[in-house]
Amino acid sequence: MRERLLALKDKALEAVQRISTTKELSDLSVKYLGKKGDLTQLMRQIGKLAPEERPAMGQHVNDVRRAMEQAFATREAELKERALAEQLAKEEIDVTLPGRAFDLGSIHPLTGIIEQIEDIFIGMGFEVADGPLVEWDYYNFEAMNMPKHHPARDMQDTFYITEDILLRTHTSAVQARVMESRKGEVPVKIICPGFVFRRDDDDATHSHMFTQIEGLVVDEGVSMSHLNGVLETFVHKMYGEERRVRFRPSFFSFVEPGTEVDVSCANCGGEGCRICKHTGWLEILGAGMVHPRVLEMCGYDAEKYTGFAFGMGIERVAMLKYGIDNIRDYFNSDLRFLRQFSTL
Ligand code: FA5
């Protein structure tokens, strides 16, 4: 039996060396050391030996088993190491390969233009205020000197939610909120950017949802010439010194006098083209001196204080600056359009 054990051991150790995968090694281990394996079968023969021979033979079987287990473990470690080395060689990283480009998002052109406008006004000492898009009829209309059934309300076709709640039609609603919160204190010098909504038919220059920036200044001695100066400074900083500004008399119930402001068309330099509808000018905002009734309603002494306000359409400001000829481009999420402004 001793010879058979030694022969089995030699055979197993030799077979282990020929193995080249861990799967084969595991099968071989079952063949020799498993429950029905060759060594186990031999061990069973010990019971047939004379009792005095059994301990020595038992010891011998254990030595053979240990030698085999050792050989299997060593081979397994070698195979694993080889597999890892092969895998590493295959997966070698080429650090000289060019990186994979990620598509980076960029800010929307309207956000970019709002930031530019804010910078210009902050440079002139304005603060940025905020107000809700879903607004009370009171702030949107009544506090703006447009009582219920006032014909001036027709100028801004409105999305009503209830009789008293609406989607704000202009950022002028924020004028009333800011003045009310300042409780008669001066100076007030704010701008407020944000979305507004009107039941306008969409076309190349009109959208049912668009963006305005409101401006409001209230203090002692504020006059129309301050308004002109601020708006001219804005236009020149936004579009360049060579651009001309035109003030046309206009009506808004919350200012007196009221004016609309046009900027000479960048596309044609004022000669007349498709973008400016062959007038040479593009209207960008409405403005005027805050109506005394608005000041009083919002808690300011109209005998003592005066103010000016303006509201500009941001899409139009950007159309004029970048020669965009269709307002819908802002809202269509067409990456070919948006990518042109990725550096704003
Ligand atoms: C107003 O909304 C006034 N609240 C502006 C104002 C503020 C006047 C303070 C006086 C004092 P108006 O409806 O004209 O005014 O709109 C102002 C600007 O918004 C317009 O000059 C235009 O640039 C833009 N705008 C108006 N309607 C649309 C529209 N449907 N789509 C895109 N832009 C528009």
PDB file of N, CA, C and O in Angstrom, residues 19-64:
ATOM      1  N   ILE A  19      -1.030  21.167 -15.608  1.00  0.00           N
ATOM      2  CA  ILE A  19      -2.302  21.920 -15.615  1.00  0.00           C
ATOM      3  C   ILE A  19      -2.044  23.377 -16.004  1.00  0.00           C
ATOM      4  O   ILE A  19      -1.072  23.979 -15.557  1.00  0.00           O
ATOM      5  N   SER A  20      -2.951  23.938 -16.841  1.00  0.00           N
ATOM      6  CA  SER A  20      -2.702  25.334 -17.222  1.00  0.00           C
ATOM      7  C   SER A  20      -3.879  26.266 -16.892  1.00  0.00           C
ATOM      8  O   SER A  20      -3.798  27.464 -17.135  1.00  0.00           O
ATOM      9  N   THR A  21      -4.995  25.726 -16.343  1.00  0.00           N
ATOM     10  CA  THR A  21      -6.080  26.638 -15.942  1.00  0.00           C
ATOM     11  C   THR A  21      -6.567  26.251 -14.546  1.00  0.00           C
ATOM     12  O   THR A  21      -6.433  25.086 -14.131  1.00  0.00           O
ATOM     13  N   THR A  22      -7.142  27.205 -13.859  1.00  0.00           N
ATOM     14  CA  THR A  22      -7.624  26.949 -12.493  1.00  0.00           C
ATOM     15  C   THR A  22      -8.794  25.968 -12.518  1.00  0.00           C
ATOM     16  O   THR A  22      -9.000  25.211 -11.575  1.00  0.00           O
ATOM     17  N   LYS A  23      -9.557  25.981 -13.625  1.00  0.00           N
ATOM     18  CA  LYS A  23     -10.691  25.048 -13.738  1.00  0.00           C
ATOM     19  C   LYS A  23     -10.165  23.596 -13.781  1.00  0.00           C
ATOM     20  O   LYS A  23     -10.650  22.715 -13.047  1.00  0.00           O
ATOM     21  N   GLU A  24      -9.141  23.363 -14.611  1.00  0.00           N
ATOM     22  CA  GLU A  24      -8.551  22.021 -14.716  1.00  0.00           C
ATOM     23  C   GLU A  24      -7.962  21.599 -13.362  1.00  0.00           C
ATOM     24  O   GLU A  24      -8.076  20.458 -12.938  1.00  0.00           O
ATOM     25  N   LEU A  25      -7.354  22.580 -12.699  1.00  0.00           N
ATOM     26  CA  LEU A  25      -6.728  22.286 -11.407  1.00  0.00           C
ATOM     27  C   LEU A  25      -7.779  21.841 -10.392  1.00  0.00           C
ATOM     28  O   LEU A  25      -7.591  20.890  -9.630  1.00  0.00           O
ATOM     29  N   SER A  26      -8.907  22.534 -10.420  1.00  0.00           N
ATOM     30  CA  SER A  26      -9.978  22.201  -9.485  1.00  0.00           C
ATOM     31  C   SER A  26     -10.514  20.778  -9.775  1.00  0.00           C
ATOM     32  O   SER A  26     -10.763  19.991  -8.850  1.00  0.00           O
ATOM     33  N   ASP A  27     -10.654  20.443 -11.093  1.00  0.00           N
ATOM     34  CA  ASP A  27     -11.108  19.091 -11.457  1.00  0.00           C
ATOM     35  C   ASP A  27     -10.115  18.029 -10.967  1.00  0.00           C
ATOM     36  O   ASP A  27     -10.494  16.973 -10.446  1.00  0.00           O
ATOM     37  N   LEU A  28      -8.824  18.351 -11.129  1.00  0.00           N
ATOM     38  CA  LEU A  28      -7.783  17.408 -10.729  1.00  0.00           C
ATOM     39  C   LEU A  28      -7.800  17.189  -9.205  1.00  0.00           C
ATOM     40  O   LEU A  28      -7.626  16.080  -8.721  1.00  0.00           O
ATOM     41  N   SER A  29      -8.048  18.282  -8.504  1.00  0.00           N
ATOM     42  CA  SER A  29      -8.094  18.202  -7.042  1.00  0.00           C
ATOM     43  C   SER A  29      -9.223  17.265  -6.610  1.00  0.00           C
ATOM     44  O   SER A  29      -9.075  16.435  -5.705  1.00  0.00           O
ATOM     45  N   VAL A  30     -10.382  17.374  -7.313  1.00  0.00           N
ATOM     46  CA  VAL A  30     -11.509  16.477  -7.001  1.00  0.00           C
ATOM     47  C   VAL A  30     -11.115  15.027  -7.296  1.00  0.00           C
ATOM     48  O   VAL A  30     -11.387  14.110  -6.516  1.00  0.00           O
ATOM     49  N   LYS A  31     -10.409  14.853  -8.436  1.00  0.00           N
ATOM     50  CA  LYS A  31     -10.029  13.488  -8.843  1.00  0.00           C
ATOM     51  C   LYS A  31      -9.153  12.798  -7.774  1.00  0.00           C
ATOM     52  O   LYS A  31      -9.319  11.610  -7.475  1.00  0.00           O
ATOM     53  N   TYR A  32      -8.219  13.551  -7.160  1.00  0.00           N
ATOM     54  CA  TYR A  32      -7.315  12.923  -6.194  1.00  0.00           C
ATOM     55  C   TYR A  32      -7.798  13.045  -4.743  1.00  0.00           C
ATOM     56  O   TYR A  32      -7.704  12.124  -3.960  1.00  0.00           O
ATOM     57  N   LEU A  33      -8.290  14.258  -4.427  1.00  0.00           N
ATOM     58  CA  LEU A  33      -8.553  14.511  -3.008  1.00  0.00           C
ATOM     59  C   LEU A  33     -10.042  14.544  -2.656  1.00  0.00           C
ATOM     60  O   LEU A  33     -10.399  14.672  -1.494  1.00  0.00           O
ATOM     61  N   GLY A  34     -10.902  14.484  -3.681  1.00  0.00           N
ATOM     62  CA  GLY A  34     -12.349  14.566  -3.429  1.00  0.00           C
ATOM     63  C   GLY A  34     -12.856  13.357  -2.648  1.00  0.00           C
ATOM     64  O   GLY A  34     -12.102  12.414  -2.395  1.00  0.00           O
ATOM     65  N   LYS A  35     -14.181  13.412  -2.299  1.00  0.00           N
ATOM     66  CA  LYS A  35     -14.782  12.356  -1.472  1.00  0.00           C
ATOM     67  C   LYS A  35     -14.634  10.968  -2.087  1.00  0.00           C
ATOM     68  O   LYS A  35     -14.437   9.966  -1.407  1.00  0.00           O
ATOM     69  N   LYS A  36     -14.759  10.986  -3.472  1.00  0.00           N
ATOM     70  CA  LYS A  36     -14.588   9.694  -4.142  1.00  0.00           C
ATOM     71  C   LYS A  36     -13.250   9.629  -4.855  1.00  0.00           C
ATOM     72  O   LYS A  36     -13.048   8.837  -5.782  1.00  0.00           O
ATOM     73  N   GLY A  37     -12.328  10.503  -4.482  1.00  0.00           N
ATOM     74  CA  GLY A  37     -11.031  10.619  -5.145  1.00  0.00           C
ATOM     75  C   GLY A  37     -10.131   9.416  -4.858  1.00  0.00           C
ATOM     76  O   GLY A  37     -10.383   8.627  -3.946  1.00  0.00           O
ATOM     77  N   ASP A  38      -9.026   9.365  -5.654  1.00  0.00           N
ATOM     78  CA  ASP A  38      -8.118   8.221  -5.570  1.00  0.00           C
ATOM     79  C   ASP A  38      -7.516   8.067  -4.177  1.00  0.00           C
ATOM     80  O   ASP A  38      -7.409   6.947  -3.655  1.00  0.00           O
ATOM     81  N   LEU A  39      -7.109   9.182  -3.567  1.00  0.00           N
ATOM     82  CA  LEU A  39      -6.470   9.089  -2.250  1.00  0.00           C
ATOM     83  C   LEU A  39      -7.475   8.616  -1.198  1.00  0.00           C
ATOM     84  O   LEU A  39      -7.158   7.774  -0.346  1.00  0.00           O
ATOM     85  N   THR A  40      -8.689   9.131  -1.312  1.00  0.00           N
ATOM     86  CA  THR A  40      -9.726   8.743  -0.344  1.00  0.00           C
ATOM     87  C   THR A  40      -9.994   7.231  -0.445  1.00  0.00           C
ATOM     88  O   THR A  40     -10.180   6.540   0.564  1.00  0.00           O
ATOM     89  N   GLN A  41     -10.026   6.757  -1.706  1.00  0.00           N
ATOM     90  CA  GLN A  41     -10.251   5.314  -1.896  1.00  0.00           C
ATOM     91  C   GLN A  41      -9.141   4.497  -1.193  1.00  0.00           C
ATOM     92  O   GLN A  41      -9.400   3.517  -0.497  1.00  0.00           O
ATOM     93  N   LEU A  42      -7.891   4.990  -1.363  1.00  0.00           N
ATOM     94  CA  LEU A  42      -6.766   4.279  -0.749  1.00  0.00           C
ATOM     95  C   LEU A  42      -6.855   4.290   0.774  1.00  0.00           C
ATOM     96  O   LEU A  42      -6.560   3.307   1.438  1.00  0.00           O
ATOM     97  N   MET A  43      -7.288   5.465   1.299  1.00  0.00           N
ATOM     98  CA  MET A  43      -7.390   5.602   2.761  1.00  0.00           C
ATOM     99  C   MET A  43      -8.325   4.543   3.339  1.00  0.00           C
ATOM    100  O   MET A  43      -8.133   4.034   4.430  1.00  0.00           O
ATOM    101  N   ARG A  44      -9.377   4.272   2.536  1.00  0.00           N
ATOM    102  CA  ARG A  44     -10.361   3.293   3.024  1.00  0.00           C
ATOM    103  C   ARG A  44      -9.719   1.901   3.241  1.00  0.00           C
ATOM    104  O   ARG A  44     -10.207   1.103   4.025  1.00  0.00           O
ATOM    105  N   GLN A  45      -8.623   1.688   2.501  1.00  0.00           N
ATOM    106  CA  GLN A  45      -7.959   0.361   2.620  1.00  0.00           C
ATOM    107  C   GLN A  45      -7.285   0.174   4.001  1.00  0.00           C
ATOM    108  O   GLN A  45      -6.986  -0.941   4.385  1.00  0.00           O
ATOM    109  N   ILE A  46      -7.033   1.314   4.702  1.00  0.00           N
ATOM    110  CA  ILE A  46      -6.322   1.215   5.994  1.00  0.00           C
ATOM    111  C   ILE A  46      -7.059   0.275   6.945  1.00  0.00           C
ATOM    112  O   ILE A  46      -6.456  -0.496   7.681  1.00  0.00           O
ATOM    113  N   GLY A  47      -8.394   0.319   6.876  1.00  0.00           N
ATOM    114  CA  GLY A  47      -9.204  -0.500   7.772  1.00  0.00           C
ATOM    115  C   GLY A  47      -8.922  -1.998   7.594  1.00  0.00           C
ATOM    116  O   GLY A  47      -9.146  -2.793   8.514  1.00  0.00           O
ATOM    117  N   LYS A  48      -8.429  -2.346   6.401  1.00  0.00           N
ATOM    118  CA  LYS A  48      -8.185  -3.781   6.152  1.00  0.00           C
ATOM    119  C   LYS A  48      -6.808  -4.229   6.663  1.00  0.00           C
ATOM    120  O   LYS A  48      -6.477  -5.408   6.634  1.00  0.00           O
ATOM    121  N   LEU A  49      -5.970  -3.274   7.090  1.00  0.00           N
ATOM    122  CA  LEU A  49      -4.623  -3.624   7.569  1.00  0.00           C
ATOM    123  C   LEU A  49      -4.679  -4.176   8.990  1.00  0.00           C
ATOM    124  O   LEU A  49      -5.653  -3.936   9.714  1.00  0.00           O
ATOM    125  N   ALA A  50      -3.580  -4.813   9.358  1.00  0.00           N
ATOM    126  CA  ALA A  50      -3.485  -5.288  10.743  1.00  0.00           C
ATOM    127  C   ALA A  50      -3.447  -4.069  11.669  1.00  0.00           C
ATOM    128  O   ALA A  50      -2.853  -3.055  11.285  1.00  0.00           O
ATOM    129  N   PRO A  51      -4.062  -4.145  12.863  1.00  0.00           N
ATOM    130  CA  PRO A  51      -4.170  -2.973  13.731  1.00  0.00           C
ATOM    131  C   PRO A  51      -2.827  -2.319  14.018  1.00  0.00           C
ATOM    132  O   PRO A  51      -2.744  -1.095  14.053  1.00  0.00           O
ATOM    133  N   GLU A  52      -1.736  -3.068  14.168  1.00  0.00           N
ATOM    134  CA  GLU A  52      -0.458  -2.438  14.508  1.00  0.00           C
ATOM    135  C   GLU A  52       0.138  -1.661  13.328  1.00  0.00           C
ATOM    136  O   GLU A  52       0.970  -0.782  13.508  1.00  0.00           O
ATOM    137  N   GLU A  53      -0.328  -1.982  12.070  1.00  0.00           N
ATOM    138  CA  GLU A  53       0.213  -1.271  10.903  1.00  0.00           C
ATOM    139  C   GLU A  53      -0.547   0.038  10.644  1.00  0.00           C
ATOM    140  O   GLU A  53      -0.068   0.925   9.928  1.00  0.00           O
ATOM    141  N   ARG A  54      -1.776   0.102  11.213  1.00  0.00           N
ATOM    142  CA  ARG A  54      -2.648   1.233  10.837  1.00  0.00           C
ATOM    143  C   ARG A  54      -2.093   2.623  11.176  1.00  0.00           C
ATOM    144  O   ARG A  54      -2.100   3.507  10.315  1.00  0.00           O
ATOM    145  N   PRO A  55      -1.553   2.866  12.419  1.00  0.00           N
ATOM    146  CA  PRO A  55      -1.101   4.228  12.723  1.00  0.00           C
ATOM    147  C   PRO A  55      -0.021   4.723  11.755  1.00  0.00           C
ATOM    148  O   PRO A  55      -0.099   5.852  11.259  1.00  0.00           O
ATOM    149  N   ALA A  56       0.938   3.881  11.452  1.00  0.00           N
ATOM    150  CA  ALA A  56       2.033   4.296  10.569  1.00  0.00           C
ATOM    151  C   ALA A  56       1.489   4.613   9.183  1.00  0.00           C
ATOM    152  O   ALA A  56       1.855   5.616   8.545  1.00  0.00           O
ATOM    153  N   MET A  57       0.556   3.729   8.734  1.00  0.00           N
ATOM    154  CA  MET A  57       0.009   3.959   7.392  1.00  0.00           C
ATOM    155  C   MET A  57      -0.848   5.233   7.372  1.00  0.00           C
ATOM    156  O   MET A  57      -0.825   6.007   6.407  1.00  0.00           O
ATOM    157  N   GLY A  58      -1.601   5.434   8.458  1.00  0.00           N
ATOM    158  CA  GLY A  58      -2.421   6.651   8.576  1.00  0.00           C
ATOM    159  C   GLY A  58      -1.549   7.887   8.450  1.00  0.00           C
ATOM    160  O   GLY A  58      -1.874   8.847   7.730  1.00  0.00           O
ATOM    161  N   GLN A  59      -0.442   7.844   9.177  1.00  0.00           N
ATOM    162  CA  GLN A  59       0.508   8.951   9.159  1.00  0.00           C
ATOM    163  C   GLN A  59       1.019   9.185   7.729  1.00  0.00           C
ATOM    164  O   GLN A  59       1.087  10.313   7.234  1.00  0.00           O
ATOM    165  N   HIS A  60       1.309   8.085   7.056  1.00  0.00           N
ATOM    166  CA  HIS A  60       1.836   8.167   5.706  1.00  0.00           C
ATOM    167  C   HIS A  60       0.820   8.787   4.741  1.00  0.00           C
ATOM    168  O   HIS A  60       1.159   9.661   3.931  1.00  0.00           O
ATOM    169  N   VAL A  61      -0.438   8.331   4.895  1.00  0.00           N
ATOM    170  CA  VAL A  61      -1.498   8.895   4.034  1.00  0.00           C
ATOM    171  C   VAL A  61      -1.607  10.401   4.256  1.00  0.00           C
ATOM    172  O   VAL A  61      -1.710  11.187   3.312  1.00  0.00           O
ATOM    173  N   ASN A  62      -1.551  10.801   5.540  1.00  0.00           N
ATOM    174  CA  ASN A  62      -1.655  12.236   5.845  1.00  0.00           C
ATOM    175  C   ASN A  62      -0.513  13.015   5.199  1.00  0.00           C
ATOM    176  O   ASN A  62      -0.721  14.115   4.678  1.00  0.00           O
ATOM    177  N   ASP A  63       0.707  12.429   5.239  1.00  0.00           N
ATOM    178  CA  ASP A  63       1.855  13.110   4.613  1.00  0.00           C
ATOM    179  C   ASP A  63       1.626  13.298   3.113  1.00  0.00           C
ATOM    180  O   ASP A  63       1.881  14.364   2.552  1.00  0.00           O
ATOM    181  N   VAL A  64       1.106  12.221   2.488  1.00  0.00           N
ATOM    182  CA  VAL A  64       0.858  12.302   1.042  1.00  0.00           C
ATOM    183  C   VAL A  64      -0.213  13.369   0.759  1.00  0.00           C
ATOM    184  O   VAL A  64      -0.087  14.198  -0.143  1.00  0.00           O
TER     185      VAL A  64
END
